[in-house]
PDB file of C-alpha atoms in Angstrom:
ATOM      1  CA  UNK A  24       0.000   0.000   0.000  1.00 83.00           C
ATOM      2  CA  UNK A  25       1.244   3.299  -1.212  1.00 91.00           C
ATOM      3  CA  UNK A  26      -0.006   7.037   0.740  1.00 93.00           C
ATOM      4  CA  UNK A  27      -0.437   9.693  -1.911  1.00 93.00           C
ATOM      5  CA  UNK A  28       0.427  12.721   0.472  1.00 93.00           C
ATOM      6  CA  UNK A  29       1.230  14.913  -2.564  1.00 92.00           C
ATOM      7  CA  UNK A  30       0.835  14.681  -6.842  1.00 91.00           C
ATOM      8  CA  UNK A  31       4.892  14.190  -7.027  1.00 92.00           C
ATOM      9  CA  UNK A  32       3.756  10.968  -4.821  1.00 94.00           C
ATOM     10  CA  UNK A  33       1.119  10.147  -7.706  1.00 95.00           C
ATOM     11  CA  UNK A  34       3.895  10.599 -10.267  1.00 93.00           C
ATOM     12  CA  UNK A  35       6.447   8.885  -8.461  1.00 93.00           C
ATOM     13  CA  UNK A  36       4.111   5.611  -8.303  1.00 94.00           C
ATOM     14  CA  UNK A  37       3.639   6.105 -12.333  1.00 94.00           C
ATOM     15  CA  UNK A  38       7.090   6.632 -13.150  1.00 91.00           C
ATOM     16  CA  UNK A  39       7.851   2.930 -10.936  1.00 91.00           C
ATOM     17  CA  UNK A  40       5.127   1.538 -13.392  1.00 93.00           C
ATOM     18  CA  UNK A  41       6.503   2.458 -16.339  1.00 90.00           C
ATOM     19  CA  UNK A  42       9.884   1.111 -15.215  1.00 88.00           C
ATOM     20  CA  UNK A  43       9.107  -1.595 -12.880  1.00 86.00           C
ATOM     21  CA  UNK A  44       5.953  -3.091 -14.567  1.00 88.00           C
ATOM     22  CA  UNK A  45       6.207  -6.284 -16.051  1.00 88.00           C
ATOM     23  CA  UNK A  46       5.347  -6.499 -19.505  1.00 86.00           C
ATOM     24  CA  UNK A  47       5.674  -9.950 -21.382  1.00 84.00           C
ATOM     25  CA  UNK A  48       4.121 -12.701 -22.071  1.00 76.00           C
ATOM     26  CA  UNK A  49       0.561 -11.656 -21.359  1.00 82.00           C
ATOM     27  CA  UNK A  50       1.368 -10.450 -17.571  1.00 89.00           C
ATOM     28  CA  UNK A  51       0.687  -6.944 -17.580  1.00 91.00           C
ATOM     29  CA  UNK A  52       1.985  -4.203 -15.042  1.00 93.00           C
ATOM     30  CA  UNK A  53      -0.771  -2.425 -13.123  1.00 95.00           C
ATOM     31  CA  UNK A  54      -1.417   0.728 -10.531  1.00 96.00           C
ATOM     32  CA  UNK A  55      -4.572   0.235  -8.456  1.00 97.00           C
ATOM     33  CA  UNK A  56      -5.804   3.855  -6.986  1.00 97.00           C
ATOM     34  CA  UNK A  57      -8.303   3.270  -4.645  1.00 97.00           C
ATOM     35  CA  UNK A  58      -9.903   4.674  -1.652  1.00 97.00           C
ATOM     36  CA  UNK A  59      -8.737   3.261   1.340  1.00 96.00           C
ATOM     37  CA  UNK A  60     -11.410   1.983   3.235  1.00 95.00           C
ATOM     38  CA  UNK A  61     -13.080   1.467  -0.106  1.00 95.00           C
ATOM     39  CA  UNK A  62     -10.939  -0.265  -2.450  1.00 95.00           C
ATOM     40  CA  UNK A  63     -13.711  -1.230  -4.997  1.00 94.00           C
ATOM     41  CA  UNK A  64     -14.332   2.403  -5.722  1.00 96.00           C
ATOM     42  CA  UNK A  65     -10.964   2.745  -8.088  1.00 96.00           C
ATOM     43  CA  UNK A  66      -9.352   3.371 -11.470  1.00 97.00           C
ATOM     44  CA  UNK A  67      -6.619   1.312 -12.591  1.00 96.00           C
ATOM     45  CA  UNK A  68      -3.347   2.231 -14.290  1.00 97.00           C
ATOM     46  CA  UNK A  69      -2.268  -0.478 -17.110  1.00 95.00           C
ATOM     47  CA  UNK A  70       1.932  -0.322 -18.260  1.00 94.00           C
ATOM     48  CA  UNK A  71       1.546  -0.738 -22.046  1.00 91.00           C
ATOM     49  CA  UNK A  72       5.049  -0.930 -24.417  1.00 87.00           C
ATOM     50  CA  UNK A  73       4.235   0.449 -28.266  1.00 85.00           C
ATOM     51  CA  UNK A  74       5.921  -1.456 -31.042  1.00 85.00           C
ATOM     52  CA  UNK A  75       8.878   1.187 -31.570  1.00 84.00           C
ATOM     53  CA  UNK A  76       9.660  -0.275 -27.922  1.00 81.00           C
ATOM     54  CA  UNK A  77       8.432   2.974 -25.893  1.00 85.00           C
ATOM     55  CA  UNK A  78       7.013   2.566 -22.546  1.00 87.00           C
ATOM     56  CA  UNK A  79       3.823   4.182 -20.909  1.00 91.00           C
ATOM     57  CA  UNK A  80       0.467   3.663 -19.261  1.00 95.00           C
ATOM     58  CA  UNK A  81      -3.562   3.775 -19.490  1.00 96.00           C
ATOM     59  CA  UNK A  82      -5.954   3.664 -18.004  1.00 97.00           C
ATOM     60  CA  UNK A  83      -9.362   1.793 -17.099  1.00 95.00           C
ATOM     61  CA  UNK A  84     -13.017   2.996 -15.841  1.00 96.00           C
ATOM     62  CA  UNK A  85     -14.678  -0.161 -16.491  1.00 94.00           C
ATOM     63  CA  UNK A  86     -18.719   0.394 -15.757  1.00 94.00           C
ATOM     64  CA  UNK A  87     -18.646  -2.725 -13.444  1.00 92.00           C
ATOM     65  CA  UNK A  88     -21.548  -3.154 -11.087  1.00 93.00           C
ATOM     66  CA  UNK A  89     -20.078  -1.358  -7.995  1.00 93.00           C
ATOM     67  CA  UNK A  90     -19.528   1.638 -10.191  1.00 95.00           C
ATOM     68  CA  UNK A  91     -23.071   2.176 -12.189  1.00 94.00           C
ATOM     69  CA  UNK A  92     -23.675   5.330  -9.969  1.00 96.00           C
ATOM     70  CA  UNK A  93     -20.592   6.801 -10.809  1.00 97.00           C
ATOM     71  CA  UNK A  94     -20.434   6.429 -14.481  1.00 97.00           C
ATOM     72  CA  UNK A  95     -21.991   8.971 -15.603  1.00 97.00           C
ATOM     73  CA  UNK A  96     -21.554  11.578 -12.991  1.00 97.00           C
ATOM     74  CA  UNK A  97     -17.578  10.599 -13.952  1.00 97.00           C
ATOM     75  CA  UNK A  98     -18.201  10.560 -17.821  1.00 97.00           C
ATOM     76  CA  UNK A  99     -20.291  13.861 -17.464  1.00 97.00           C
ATOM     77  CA  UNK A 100     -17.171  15.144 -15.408  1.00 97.00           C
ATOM     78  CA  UNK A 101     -15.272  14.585 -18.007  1.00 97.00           C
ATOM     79  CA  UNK A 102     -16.862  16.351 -20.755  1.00 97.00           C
ATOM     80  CA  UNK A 103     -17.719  19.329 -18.100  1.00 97.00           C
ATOM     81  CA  UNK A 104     -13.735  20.058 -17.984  1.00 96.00           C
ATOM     82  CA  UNK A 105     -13.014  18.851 -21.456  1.00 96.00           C
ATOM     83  CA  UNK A 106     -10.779  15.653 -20.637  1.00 96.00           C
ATOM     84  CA  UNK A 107      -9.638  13.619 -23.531  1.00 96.00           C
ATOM     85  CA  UNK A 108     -11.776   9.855 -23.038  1.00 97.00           C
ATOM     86  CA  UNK A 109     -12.689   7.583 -24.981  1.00 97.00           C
ATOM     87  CA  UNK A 110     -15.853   5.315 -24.195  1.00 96.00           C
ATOM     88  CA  UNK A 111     -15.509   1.584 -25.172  1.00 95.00           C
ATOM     89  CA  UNK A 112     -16.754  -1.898 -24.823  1.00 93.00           C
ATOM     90  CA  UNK A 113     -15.003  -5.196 -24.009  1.00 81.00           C
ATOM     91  CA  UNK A 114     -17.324  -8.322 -23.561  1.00 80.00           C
ATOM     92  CA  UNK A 115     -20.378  -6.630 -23.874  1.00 87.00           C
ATOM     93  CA  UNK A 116     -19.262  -3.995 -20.952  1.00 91.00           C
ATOM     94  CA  UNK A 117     -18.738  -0.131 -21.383  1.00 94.00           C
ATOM     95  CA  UNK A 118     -15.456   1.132 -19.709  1.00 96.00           C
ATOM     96  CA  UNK A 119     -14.440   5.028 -20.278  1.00 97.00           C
ATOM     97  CA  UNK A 120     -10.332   4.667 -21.499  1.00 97.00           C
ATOM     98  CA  UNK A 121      -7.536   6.992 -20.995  1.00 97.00           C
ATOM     99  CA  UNK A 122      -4.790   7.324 -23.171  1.00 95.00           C
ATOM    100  CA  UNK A 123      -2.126   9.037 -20.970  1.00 96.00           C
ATOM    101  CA  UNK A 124       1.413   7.581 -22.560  1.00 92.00           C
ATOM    102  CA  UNK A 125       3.827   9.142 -20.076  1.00 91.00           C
ATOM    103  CA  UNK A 126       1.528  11.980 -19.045  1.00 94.00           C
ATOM    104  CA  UNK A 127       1.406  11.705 -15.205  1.00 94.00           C
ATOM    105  CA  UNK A 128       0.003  15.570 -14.600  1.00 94.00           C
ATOM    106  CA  UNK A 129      -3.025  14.553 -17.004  1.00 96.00           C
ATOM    107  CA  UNK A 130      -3.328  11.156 -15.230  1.00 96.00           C
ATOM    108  CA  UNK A 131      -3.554  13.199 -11.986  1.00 96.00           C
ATOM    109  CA  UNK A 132      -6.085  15.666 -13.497  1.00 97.00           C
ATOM    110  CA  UNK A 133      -8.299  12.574 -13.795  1.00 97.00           C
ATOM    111  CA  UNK A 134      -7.772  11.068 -10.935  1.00 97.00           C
ATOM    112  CA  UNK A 135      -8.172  13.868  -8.453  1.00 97.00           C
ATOM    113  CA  UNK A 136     -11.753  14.321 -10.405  1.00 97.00           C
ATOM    114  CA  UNK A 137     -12.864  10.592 -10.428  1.00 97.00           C
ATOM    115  CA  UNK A 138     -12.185  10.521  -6.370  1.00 97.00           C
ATOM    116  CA  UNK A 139     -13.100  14.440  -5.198  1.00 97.00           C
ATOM    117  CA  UNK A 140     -15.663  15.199  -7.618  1.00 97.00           C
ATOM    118  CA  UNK A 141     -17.304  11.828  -7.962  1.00 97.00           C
ATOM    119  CA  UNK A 142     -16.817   9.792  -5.039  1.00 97.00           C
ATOM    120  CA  UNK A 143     -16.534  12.579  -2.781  1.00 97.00           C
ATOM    121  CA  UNK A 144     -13.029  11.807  -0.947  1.00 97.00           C
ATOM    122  CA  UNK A 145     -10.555  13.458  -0.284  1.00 97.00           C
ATOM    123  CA  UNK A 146      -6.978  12.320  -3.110  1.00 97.00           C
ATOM    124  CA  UNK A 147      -4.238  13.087  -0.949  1.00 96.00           C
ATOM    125  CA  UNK A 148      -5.852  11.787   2.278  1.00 96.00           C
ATOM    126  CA  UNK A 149      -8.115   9.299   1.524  1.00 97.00           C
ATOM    127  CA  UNK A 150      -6.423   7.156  -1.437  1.00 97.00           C
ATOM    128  CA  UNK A 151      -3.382   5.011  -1.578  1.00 97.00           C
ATOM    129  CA  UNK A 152      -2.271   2.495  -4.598  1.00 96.00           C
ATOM    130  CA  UNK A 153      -1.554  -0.150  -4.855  1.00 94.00           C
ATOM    131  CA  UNK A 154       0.748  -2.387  -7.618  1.00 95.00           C
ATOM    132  CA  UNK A 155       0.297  -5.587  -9.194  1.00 94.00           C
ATOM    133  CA  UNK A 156       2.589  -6.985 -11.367  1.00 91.00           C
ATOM    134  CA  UNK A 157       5.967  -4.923 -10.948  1.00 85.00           C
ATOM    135  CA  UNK A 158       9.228  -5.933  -9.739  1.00 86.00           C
ATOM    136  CA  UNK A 159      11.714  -4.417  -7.161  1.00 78.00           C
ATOM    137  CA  UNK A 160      13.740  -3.358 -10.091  1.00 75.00           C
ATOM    138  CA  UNK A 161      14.544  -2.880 -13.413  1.00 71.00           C
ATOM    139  CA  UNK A 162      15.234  -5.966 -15.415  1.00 74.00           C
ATOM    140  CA  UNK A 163      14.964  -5.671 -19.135  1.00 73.00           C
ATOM    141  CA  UNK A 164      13.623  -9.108 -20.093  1.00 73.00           C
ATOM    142  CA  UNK A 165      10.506  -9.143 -17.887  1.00 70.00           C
ATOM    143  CA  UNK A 166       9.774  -4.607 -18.547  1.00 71.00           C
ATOM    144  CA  UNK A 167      10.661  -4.021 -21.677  1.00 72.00           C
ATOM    145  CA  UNK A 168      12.294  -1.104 -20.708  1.00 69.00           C
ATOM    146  CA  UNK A 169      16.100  -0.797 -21.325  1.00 69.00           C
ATOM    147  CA  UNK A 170      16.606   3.069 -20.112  1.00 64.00           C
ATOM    148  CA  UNK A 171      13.441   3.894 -17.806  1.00 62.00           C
ATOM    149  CA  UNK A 172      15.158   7.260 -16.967  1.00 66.00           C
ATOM    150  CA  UNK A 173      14.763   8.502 -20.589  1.00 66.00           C
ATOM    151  CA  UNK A 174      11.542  10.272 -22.041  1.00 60.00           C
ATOM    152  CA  UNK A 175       9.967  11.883 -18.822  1.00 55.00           C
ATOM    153  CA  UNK A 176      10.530  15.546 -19.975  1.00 54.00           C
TER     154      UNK A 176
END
């Protein structure tokens, strides 16, 4: 479990994603944000590596059951502040998808509106994340990343 006292927290957790995160073989590094005593109301963080061999993350605002109240307050939201989404469907199931790359401010701009504005918590307080999928550190074969300093601006 990871606090998030401050954003550079938030972008510190991204940045050990993009690294850290397995990617291979199907296994897929992820970044659970979640209310604390709440963890069902969250948005997950997905590592993704592009063919050119560039690293960077998505995310995922699937509309499972435990989240039909929130959809459209969240997708409405959304359109409200003019936040690039795009609304999909996977097995039948709409899920809103963000396309981030190595964008950790706009990841933050979504986040701190899916948890204060829509389930009424407080970010820095209130949520911590959590990983799945990501190793203590760096090693090529199971990342896919071979410099995970480069590209962050």
């Amino acid at each position: 479990m990871n606090d998030l006292p401050d954003p550079g927290a938030f972008a510190r957790l991204l940045r050990l994603l993009v690294s850290r995160g397995v990617h291979k073989a199907g296994i897929i590094g992820s970044l659970t944000i979640c209310v604390r005593a709440e963890p069902r109301r969250r948005i997950v963080f997905s590592k993704f590596v592009d063919p050119s061999g560039r690293a960077g993350f998505n995310a995922s605002f699937p509309r499972d059951r435990w989240a039909e109240e929130y959809y459209e307050p969240f997708r409405a939201e959304l359109d409200r502040r003019a936040l690039s989404y795009q609304e999909t469907r996977h097995n039948g199931q709409l899920a809103l998808e963000f396309a981030f790359g190595r964008d950790a401010g706009g990841a933050y701009v979504v986040a701190k509106t899916l948890f204060e504005d829509v389930f009424h918590v407080r970010f820095h307080q209130d949520c911590v994340g959590f990983f799945r999928n990501v190793v203590l550190r760096n090693t090529p074969r199971l990342t896919g990343v071979h410099a995970p300093d480069e590209g962050w601006g």
